[in-house]
PDB file of C-alpha atoms and ligand atoms in Angstrom:
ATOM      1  CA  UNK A  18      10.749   6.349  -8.945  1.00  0.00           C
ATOM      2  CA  UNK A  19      11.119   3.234  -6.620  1.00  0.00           C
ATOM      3  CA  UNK A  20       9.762   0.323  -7.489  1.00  0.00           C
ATOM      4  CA  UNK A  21       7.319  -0.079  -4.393  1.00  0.00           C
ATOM      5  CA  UNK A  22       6.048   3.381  -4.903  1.00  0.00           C
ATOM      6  CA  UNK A  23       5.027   3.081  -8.722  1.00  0.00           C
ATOM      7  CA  UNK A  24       3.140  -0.094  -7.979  1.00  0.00           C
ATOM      8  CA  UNK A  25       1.483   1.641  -4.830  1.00  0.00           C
ATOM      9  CA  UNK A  26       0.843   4.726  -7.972  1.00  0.00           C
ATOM     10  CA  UNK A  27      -0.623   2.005 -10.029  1.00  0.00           C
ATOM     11  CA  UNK A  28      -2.855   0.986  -7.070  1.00  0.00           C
ATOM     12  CA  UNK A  29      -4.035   4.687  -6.747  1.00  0.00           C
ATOM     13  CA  UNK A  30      -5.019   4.773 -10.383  1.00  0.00           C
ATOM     14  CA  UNK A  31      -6.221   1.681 -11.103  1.00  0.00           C
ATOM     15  CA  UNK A  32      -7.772   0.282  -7.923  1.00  0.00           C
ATOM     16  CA  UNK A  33      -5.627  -2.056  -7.065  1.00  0.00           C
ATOM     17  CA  UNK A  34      -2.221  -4.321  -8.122  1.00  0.00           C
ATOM     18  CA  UNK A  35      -1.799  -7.762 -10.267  1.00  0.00           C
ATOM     19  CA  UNK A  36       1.578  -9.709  -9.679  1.00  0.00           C
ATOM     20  CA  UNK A  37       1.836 -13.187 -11.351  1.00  0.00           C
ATOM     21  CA  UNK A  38       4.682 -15.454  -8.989  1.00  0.00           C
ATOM     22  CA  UNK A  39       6.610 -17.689 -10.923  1.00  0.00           C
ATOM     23  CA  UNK A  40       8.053 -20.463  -9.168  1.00  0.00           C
ATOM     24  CA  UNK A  41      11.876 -21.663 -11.158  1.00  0.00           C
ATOM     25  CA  UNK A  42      10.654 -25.060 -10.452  1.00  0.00           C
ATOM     26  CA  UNK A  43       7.947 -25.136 -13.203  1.00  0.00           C
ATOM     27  CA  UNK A  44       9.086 -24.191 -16.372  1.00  0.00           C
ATOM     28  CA  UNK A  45      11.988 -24.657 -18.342  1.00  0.00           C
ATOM     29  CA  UNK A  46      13.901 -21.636 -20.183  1.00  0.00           C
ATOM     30  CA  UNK A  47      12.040 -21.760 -23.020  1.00  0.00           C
ATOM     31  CA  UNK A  48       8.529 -22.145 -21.471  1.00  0.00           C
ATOM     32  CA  UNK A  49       9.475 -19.096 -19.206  1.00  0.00           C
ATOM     33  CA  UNK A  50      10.704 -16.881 -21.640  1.00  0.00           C
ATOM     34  CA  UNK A  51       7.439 -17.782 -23.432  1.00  0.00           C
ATOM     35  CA  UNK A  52       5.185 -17.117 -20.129  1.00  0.00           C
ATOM     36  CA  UNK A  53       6.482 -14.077 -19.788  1.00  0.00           C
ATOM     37  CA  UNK A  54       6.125 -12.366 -22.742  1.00  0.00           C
ATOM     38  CA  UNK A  55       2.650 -13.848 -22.704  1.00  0.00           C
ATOM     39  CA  UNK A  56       1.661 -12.434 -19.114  1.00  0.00           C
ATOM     40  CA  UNK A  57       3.080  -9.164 -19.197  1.00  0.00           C
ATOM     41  CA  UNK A  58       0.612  -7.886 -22.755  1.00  0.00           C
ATOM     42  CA  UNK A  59      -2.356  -8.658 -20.251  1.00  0.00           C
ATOM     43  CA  UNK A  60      -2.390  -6.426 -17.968  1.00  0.00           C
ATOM     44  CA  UNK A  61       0.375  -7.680 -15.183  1.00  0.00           C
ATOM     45  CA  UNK A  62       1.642  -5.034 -13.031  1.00  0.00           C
ATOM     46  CA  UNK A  63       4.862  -6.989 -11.419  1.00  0.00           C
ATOM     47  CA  UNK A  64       6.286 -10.913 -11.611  1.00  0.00           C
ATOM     48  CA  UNK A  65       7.375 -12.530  -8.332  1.00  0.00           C
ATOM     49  CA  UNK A  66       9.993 -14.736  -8.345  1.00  0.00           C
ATOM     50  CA  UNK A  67      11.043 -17.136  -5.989  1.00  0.00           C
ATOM     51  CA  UNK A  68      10.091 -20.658  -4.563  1.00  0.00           C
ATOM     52  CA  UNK A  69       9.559 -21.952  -0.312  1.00  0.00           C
ATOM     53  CA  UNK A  70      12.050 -24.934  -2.058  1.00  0.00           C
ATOM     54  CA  UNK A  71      13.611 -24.674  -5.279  1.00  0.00           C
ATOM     55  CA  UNK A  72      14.493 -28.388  -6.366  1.00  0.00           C
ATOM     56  CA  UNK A  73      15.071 -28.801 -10.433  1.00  0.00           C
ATOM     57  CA  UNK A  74      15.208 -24.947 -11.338  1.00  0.00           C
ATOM     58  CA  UNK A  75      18.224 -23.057 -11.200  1.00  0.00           C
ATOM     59  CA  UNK A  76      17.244 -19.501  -9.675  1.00  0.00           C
ATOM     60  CA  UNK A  77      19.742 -17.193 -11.461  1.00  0.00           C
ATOM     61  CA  UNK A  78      18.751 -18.577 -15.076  1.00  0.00           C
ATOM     62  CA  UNK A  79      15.245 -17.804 -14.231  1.00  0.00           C
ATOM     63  CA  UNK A  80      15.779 -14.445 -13.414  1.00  0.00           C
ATOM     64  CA  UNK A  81      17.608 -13.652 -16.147  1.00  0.00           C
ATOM     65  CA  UNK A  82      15.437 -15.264 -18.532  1.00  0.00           C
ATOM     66  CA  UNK A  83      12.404 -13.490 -16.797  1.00  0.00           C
ATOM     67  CA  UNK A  84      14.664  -9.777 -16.987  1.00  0.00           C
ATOM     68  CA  UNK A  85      15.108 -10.069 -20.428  1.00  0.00           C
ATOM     69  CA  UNK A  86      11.807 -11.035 -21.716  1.00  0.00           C
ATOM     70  CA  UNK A  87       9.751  -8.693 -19.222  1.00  0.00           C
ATOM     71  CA  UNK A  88       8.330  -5.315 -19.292  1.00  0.00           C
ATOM     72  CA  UNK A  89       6.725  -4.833 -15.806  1.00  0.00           C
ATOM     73  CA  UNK A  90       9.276  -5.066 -12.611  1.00  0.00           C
ATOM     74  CA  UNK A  91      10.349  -8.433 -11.511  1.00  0.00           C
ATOM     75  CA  UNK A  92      10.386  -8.486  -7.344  1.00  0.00           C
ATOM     76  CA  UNK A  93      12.125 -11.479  -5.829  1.00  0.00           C
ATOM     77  CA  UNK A  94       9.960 -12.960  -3.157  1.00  0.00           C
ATOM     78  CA  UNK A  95      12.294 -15.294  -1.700  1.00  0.00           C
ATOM     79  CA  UNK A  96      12.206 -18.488   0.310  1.00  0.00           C
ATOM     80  CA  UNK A  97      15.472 -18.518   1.510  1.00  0.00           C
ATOM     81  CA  UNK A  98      18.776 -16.053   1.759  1.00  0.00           C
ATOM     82  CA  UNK A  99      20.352 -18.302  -1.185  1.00  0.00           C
ATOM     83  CA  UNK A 100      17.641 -16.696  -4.123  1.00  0.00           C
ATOM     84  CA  UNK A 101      18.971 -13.358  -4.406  1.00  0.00           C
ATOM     85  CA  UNK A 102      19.942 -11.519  -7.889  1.00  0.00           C
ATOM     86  CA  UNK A 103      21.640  -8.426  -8.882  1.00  0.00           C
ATOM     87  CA  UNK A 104      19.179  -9.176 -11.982  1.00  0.00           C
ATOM     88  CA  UNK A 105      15.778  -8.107 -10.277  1.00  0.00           C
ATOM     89  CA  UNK A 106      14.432  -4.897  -9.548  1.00  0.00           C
ATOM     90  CA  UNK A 107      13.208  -5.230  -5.914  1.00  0.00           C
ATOM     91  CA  UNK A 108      13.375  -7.748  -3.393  1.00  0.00           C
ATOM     92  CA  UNK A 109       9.900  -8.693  -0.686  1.00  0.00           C
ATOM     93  CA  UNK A 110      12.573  -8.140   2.074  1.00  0.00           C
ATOM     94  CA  UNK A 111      10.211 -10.288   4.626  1.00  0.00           C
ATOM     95  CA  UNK A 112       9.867 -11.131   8.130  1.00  0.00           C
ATOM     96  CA  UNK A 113       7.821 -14.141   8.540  1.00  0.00           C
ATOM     97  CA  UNK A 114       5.703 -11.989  11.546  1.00  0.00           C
ATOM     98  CA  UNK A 115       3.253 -15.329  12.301  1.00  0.00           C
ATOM     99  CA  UNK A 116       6.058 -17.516  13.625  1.00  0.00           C
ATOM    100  CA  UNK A 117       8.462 -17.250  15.847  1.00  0.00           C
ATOM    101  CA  UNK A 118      11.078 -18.745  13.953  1.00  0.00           C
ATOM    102  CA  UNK A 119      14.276 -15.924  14.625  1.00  0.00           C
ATOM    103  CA  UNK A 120      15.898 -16.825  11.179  1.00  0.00           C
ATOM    104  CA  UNK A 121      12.973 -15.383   9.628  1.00  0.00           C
ATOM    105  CA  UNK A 122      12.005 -12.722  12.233  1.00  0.00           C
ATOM    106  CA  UNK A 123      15.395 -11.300  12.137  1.00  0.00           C
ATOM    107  CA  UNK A 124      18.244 -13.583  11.046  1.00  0.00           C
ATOM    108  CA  UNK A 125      18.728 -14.588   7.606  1.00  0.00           C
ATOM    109  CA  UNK A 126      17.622 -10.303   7.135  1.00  0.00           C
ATOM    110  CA  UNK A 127      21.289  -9.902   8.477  1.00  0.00           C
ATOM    111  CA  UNK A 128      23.189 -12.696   6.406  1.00  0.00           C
ATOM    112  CA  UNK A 129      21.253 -10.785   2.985  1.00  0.00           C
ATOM    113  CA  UNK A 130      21.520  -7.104   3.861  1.00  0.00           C
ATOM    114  CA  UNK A 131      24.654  -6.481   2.782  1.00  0.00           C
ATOM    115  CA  UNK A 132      24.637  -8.343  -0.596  1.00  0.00           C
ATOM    116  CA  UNK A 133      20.859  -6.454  -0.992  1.00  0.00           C
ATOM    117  CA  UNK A 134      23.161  -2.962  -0.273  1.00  0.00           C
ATOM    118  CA  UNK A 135      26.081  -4.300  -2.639  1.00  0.00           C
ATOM    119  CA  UNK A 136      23.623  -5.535  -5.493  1.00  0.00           C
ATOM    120  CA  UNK A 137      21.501  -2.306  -5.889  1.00  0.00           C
ATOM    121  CA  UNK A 138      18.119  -3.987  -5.535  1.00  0.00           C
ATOM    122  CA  UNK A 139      15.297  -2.125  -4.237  1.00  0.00           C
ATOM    123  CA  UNK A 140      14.284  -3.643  -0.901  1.00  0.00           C
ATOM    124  CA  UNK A 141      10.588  -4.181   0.051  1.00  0.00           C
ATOM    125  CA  UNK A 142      10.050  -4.253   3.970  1.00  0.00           C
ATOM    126  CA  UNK A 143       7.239  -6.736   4.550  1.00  0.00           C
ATOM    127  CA  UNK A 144       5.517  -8.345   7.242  1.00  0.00           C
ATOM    128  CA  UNK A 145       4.316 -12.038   5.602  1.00  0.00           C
ATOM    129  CA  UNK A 146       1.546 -13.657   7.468  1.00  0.00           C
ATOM    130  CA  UNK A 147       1.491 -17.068   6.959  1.00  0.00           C
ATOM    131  CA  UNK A 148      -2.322 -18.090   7.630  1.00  0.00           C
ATOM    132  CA  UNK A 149      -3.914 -21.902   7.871  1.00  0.00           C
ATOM    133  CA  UNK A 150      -5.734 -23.747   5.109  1.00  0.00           C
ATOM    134  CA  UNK A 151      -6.674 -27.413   6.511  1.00  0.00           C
ATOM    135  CA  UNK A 152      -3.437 -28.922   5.595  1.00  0.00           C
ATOM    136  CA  UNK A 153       0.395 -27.968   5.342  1.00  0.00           C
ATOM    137  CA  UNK A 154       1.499 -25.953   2.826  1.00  0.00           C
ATOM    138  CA  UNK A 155       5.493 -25.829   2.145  1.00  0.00           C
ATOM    139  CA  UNK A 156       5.689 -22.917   3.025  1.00  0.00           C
ATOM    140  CA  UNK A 157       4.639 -24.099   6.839  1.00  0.00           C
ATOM    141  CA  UNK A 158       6.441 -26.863   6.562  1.00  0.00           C
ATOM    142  CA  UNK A 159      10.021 -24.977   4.906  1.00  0.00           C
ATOM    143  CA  UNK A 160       9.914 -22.490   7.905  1.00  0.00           C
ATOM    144  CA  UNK A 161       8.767 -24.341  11.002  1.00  0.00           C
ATOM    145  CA  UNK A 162       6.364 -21.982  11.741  1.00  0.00           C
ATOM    146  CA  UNK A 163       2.920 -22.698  13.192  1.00  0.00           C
ATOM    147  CA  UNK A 164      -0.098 -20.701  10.934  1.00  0.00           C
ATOM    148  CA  UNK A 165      -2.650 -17.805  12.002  1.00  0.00           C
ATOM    149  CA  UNK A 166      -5.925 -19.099  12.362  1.00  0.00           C
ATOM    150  CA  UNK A 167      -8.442 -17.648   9.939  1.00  0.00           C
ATOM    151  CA  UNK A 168     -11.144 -17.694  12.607  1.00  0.00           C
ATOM    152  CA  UNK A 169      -9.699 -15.445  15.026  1.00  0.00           C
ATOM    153  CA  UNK A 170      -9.197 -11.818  13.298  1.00  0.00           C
ATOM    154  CA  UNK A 171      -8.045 -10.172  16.378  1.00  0.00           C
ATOM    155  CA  UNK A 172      -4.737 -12.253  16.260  1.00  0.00           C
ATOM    156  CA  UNK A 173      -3.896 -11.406  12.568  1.00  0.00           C
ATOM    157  CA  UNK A 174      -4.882  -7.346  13.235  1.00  0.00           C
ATOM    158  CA  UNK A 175      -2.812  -7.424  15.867  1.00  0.00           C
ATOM    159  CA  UNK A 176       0.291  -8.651  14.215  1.00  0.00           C
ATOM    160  CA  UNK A 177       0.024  -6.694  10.845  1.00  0.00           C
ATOM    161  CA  UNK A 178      -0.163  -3.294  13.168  1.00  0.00           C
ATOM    162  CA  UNK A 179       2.525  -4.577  14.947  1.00  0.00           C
ATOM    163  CA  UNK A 180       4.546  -4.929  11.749  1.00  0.00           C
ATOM    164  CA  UNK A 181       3.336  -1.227  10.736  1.00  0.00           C
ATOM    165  CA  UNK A 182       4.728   0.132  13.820  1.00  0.00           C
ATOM    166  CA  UNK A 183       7.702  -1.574  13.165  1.00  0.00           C
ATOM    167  CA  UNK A 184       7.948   0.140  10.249  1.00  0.00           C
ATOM    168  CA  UNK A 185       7.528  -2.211   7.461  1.00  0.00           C
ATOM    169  CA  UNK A 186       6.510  -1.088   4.203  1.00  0.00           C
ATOM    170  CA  UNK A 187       3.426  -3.755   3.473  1.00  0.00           C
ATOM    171  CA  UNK A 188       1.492  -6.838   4.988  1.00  0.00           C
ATOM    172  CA  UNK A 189       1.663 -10.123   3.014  1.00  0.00           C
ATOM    173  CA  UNK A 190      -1.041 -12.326   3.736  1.00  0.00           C
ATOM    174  CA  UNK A 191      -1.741 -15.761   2.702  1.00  0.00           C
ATOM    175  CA  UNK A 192      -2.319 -19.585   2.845  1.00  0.00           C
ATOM    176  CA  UNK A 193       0.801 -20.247   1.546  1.00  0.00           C
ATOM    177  CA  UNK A 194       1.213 -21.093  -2.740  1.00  0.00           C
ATOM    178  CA  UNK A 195      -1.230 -23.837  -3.427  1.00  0.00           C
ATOM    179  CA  UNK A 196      -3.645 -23.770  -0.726  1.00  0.00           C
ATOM    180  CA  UNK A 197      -6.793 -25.734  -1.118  1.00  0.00           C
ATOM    181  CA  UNK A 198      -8.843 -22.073  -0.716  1.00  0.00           C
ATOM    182  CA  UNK A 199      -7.731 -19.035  -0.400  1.00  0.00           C
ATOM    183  CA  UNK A 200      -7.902 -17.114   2.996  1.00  0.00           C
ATOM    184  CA  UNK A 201     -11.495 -15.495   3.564  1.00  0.00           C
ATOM    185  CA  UNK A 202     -12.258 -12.193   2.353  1.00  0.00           C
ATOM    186  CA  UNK A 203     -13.407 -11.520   5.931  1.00  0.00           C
ATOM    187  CA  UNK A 204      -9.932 -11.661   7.452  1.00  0.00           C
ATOM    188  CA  UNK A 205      -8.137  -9.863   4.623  1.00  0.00           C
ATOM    189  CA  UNK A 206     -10.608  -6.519   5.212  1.00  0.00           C
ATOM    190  CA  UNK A 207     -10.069  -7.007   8.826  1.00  0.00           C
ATOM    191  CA  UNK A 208      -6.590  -6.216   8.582  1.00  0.00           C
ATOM    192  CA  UNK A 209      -6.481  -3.893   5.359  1.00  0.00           C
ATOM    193  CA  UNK A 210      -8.917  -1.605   7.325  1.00  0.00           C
ATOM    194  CA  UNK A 211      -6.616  -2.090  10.597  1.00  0.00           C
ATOM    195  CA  UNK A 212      -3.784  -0.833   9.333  1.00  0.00           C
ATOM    196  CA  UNK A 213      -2.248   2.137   7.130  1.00  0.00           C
ATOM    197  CA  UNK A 214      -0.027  -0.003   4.855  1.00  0.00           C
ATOM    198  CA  UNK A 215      -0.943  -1.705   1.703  1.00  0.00           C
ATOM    199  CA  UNK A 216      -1.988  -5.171   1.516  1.00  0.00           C
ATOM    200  CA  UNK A 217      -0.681  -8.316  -0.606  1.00  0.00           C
ATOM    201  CA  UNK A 218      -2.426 -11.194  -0.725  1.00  0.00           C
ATOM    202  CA  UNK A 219      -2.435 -14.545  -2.391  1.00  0.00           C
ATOM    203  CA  UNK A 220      -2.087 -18.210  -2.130  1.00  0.00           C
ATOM    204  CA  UNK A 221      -4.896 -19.897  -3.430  1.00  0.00           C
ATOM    205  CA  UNK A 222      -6.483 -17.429  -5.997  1.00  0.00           C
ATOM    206  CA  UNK A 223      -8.241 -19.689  -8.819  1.00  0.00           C
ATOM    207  CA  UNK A 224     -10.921 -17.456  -9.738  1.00  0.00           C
ATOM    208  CA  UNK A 225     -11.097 -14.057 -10.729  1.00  0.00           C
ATOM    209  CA  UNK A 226     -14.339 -13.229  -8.906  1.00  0.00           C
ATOM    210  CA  UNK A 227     -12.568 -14.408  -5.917  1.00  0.00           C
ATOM    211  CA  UNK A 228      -9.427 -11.610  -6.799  1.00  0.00           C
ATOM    212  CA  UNK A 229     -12.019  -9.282  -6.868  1.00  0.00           C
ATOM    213  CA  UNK A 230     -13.278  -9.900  -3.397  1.00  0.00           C
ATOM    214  CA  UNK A 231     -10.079  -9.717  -2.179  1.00  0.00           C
ATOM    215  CA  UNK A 232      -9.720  -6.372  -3.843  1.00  0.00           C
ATOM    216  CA  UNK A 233     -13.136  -5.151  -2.335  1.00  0.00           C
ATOM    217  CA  UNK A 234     -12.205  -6.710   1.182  1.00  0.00           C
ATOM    218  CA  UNK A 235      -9.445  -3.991   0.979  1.00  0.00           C
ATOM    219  CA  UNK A 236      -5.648  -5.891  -0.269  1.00  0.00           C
ATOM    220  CA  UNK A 237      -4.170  -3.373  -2.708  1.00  0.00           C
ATOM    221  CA  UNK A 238      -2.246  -6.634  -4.516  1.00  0.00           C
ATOM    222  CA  UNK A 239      -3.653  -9.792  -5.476  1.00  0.00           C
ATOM    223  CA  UNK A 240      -1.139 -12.852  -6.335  1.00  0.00           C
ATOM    224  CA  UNK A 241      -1.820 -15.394  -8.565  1.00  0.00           C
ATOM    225  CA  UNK A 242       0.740 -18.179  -9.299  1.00  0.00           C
ATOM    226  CA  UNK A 243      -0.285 -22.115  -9.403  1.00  0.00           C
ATOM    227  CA  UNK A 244      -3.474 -21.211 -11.737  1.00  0.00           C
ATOM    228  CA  UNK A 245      -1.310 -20.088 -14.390  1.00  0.00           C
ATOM    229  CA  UNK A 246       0.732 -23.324 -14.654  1.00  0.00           C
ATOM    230  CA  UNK A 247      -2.258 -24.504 -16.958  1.00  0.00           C
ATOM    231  CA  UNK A 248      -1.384 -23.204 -20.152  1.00  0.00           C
ATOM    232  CA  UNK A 249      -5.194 -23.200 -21.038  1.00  0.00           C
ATOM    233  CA  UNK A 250      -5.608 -20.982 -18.218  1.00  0.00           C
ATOM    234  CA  UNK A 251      -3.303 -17.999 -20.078  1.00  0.00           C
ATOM    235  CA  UNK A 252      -6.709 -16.020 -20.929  1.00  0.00           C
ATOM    236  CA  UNK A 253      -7.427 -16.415 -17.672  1.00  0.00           C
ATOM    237  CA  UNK A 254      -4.846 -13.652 -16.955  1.00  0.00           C
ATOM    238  CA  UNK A 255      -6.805 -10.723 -18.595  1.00  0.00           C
ATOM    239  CA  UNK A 256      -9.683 -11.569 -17.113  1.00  0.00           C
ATOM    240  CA  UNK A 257      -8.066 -11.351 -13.689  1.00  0.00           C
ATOM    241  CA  UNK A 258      -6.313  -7.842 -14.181  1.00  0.00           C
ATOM    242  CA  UNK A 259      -9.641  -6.796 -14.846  1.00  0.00           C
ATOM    243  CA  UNK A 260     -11.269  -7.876 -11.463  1.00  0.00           C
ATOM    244  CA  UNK A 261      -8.361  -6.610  -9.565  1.00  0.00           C
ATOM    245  CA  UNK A 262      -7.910  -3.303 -11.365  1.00  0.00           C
ATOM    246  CA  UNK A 263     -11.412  -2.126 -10.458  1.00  0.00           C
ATOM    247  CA  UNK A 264     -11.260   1.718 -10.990  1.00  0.00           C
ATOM    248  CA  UNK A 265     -10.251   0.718 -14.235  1.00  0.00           C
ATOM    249  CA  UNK A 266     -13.882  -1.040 -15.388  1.00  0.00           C
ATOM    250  CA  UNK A 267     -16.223   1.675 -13.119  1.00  0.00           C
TER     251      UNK A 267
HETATM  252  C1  1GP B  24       2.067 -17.516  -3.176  1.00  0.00           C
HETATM  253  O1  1GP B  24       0.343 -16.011  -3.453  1.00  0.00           O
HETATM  254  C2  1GP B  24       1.270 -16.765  -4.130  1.00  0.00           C
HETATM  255  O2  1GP B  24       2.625 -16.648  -2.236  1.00  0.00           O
HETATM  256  C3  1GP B  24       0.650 -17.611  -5.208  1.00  0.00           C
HETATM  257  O3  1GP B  24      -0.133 -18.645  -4.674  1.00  0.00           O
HETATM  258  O4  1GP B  24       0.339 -20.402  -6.345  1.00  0.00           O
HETATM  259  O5  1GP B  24      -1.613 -20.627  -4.799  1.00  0.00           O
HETATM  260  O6  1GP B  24      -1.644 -18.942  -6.633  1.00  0.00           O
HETATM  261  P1  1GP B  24      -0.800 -19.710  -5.687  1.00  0.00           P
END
């Protein structure tokens, strides 16, 4: 089975869908290979890998450190065309829908399809919704790209249909990794009951009450990344498949 489809299975049977991102910027070989082994024994469903700018880590080690000590799928969610691996099981193949930046509407898609085709890796069509937070995020920053305001739902229903007509597999929205807050519940059920594709959303996430509102607002995948850099916050991770995988507890 595909890769999308057996987390979108997972979602069916447990409620919803838990993906830790690691950034290659904040651990060492060692320290990931140790993460991971730790992370995925608590209920992870998928790791996202990837970075809006890698600096110290070197992207290919971290994959293959992360393939070799994992037993969920690893999903590259990219920041640029250059973090690409035959290693990984599936790639977020995004269009960043809020801008209007045409490298990431439909640009750098064309410079990575056919080394996506050549390497085998699953892609993941998905329309990524870059949202404001009160300051800039890298991500902002990285692509040039001005934000969705959180106050005006309208705007970001309108764009995630428009992705779903355009045939995209799933909406990614966020604040970008780091935010202050996450975006409101409000907006996230605004567009999950818009449209007919699944949900992803992240950025943010410190809590695992406030996973579980996401999950009840109606995002079928909640991502957690920056919480986890806290080694103390490890136990954390249990705690958070829990709130997200809600048929599970009922
Ligand atoms: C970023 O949603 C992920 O796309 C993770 O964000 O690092 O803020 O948890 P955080």
């Amino acid at each position: 089975m595909k890769i999308f489809n057996k987390l979108k299975e997972i979602v069916r049977k447990k409620g919803g869908g838990y993906l830790v991102l690691i950034d290659p910027d904040t651990r060492n070989n060692q320290e990931l290979k140790e993460f991971v082994r730790e992370i995925c024994d608590r209920g992870v469903d998928a790791i996202l890998i990837g970075g809006s700018l890698i600096i110290d880590g070197d992207f290919q080690e971290s994959i293959r450190v992360v393939k070799e000590n994992s037993s969920v799928p690893i999903i590259i969610f990219p920041g640029s065309v250059q973090q690409l691996s035959f290693k990984a099981d599936a790639i977020l193949y995004i269009s960043l829908i809020s801008g209007r930046n045409p490298n990431y509407l439909f640009g750098d898609h064309v410079i990575a399809a056919p080394y996506i085709k050549k390497m085998g890796v699953e892609p993941i069509s998905t329309g990524y919704m870059l949202f404001e937070s009160g300051r800039t995020t890298t991500a902002e920053f990285m692509s040039n790209t001005r934000p969705l305001p959180v106050n005006k739902p309208e705007i970001a229903m309108a764009h995630a249909l428009a992705a779903q007509y355009m045939g995209m597999s799933t909406i990614y929205m966020e604040a970008g990794s780091g935010a202050d807050r996450s975006i409101p519940s409000e907006i996230v059920k605004a567009v999950s009951h818009y449209v007919d594709i699944p949900v992803i959303t992240g950025g943010g996430i410190r809590t695992p009450e406030d996973a579980h509102s996401k999950i009840e607002a109606g995002a079928s995948f909640v991502v957690t990344g920056n919480v986890l850099d806290d080694s103390d916050n490890l136990s954390l991770i249990n705690e958070f498949a829990r709130a997200i995988h809600i048929k599970e507890n009922s």
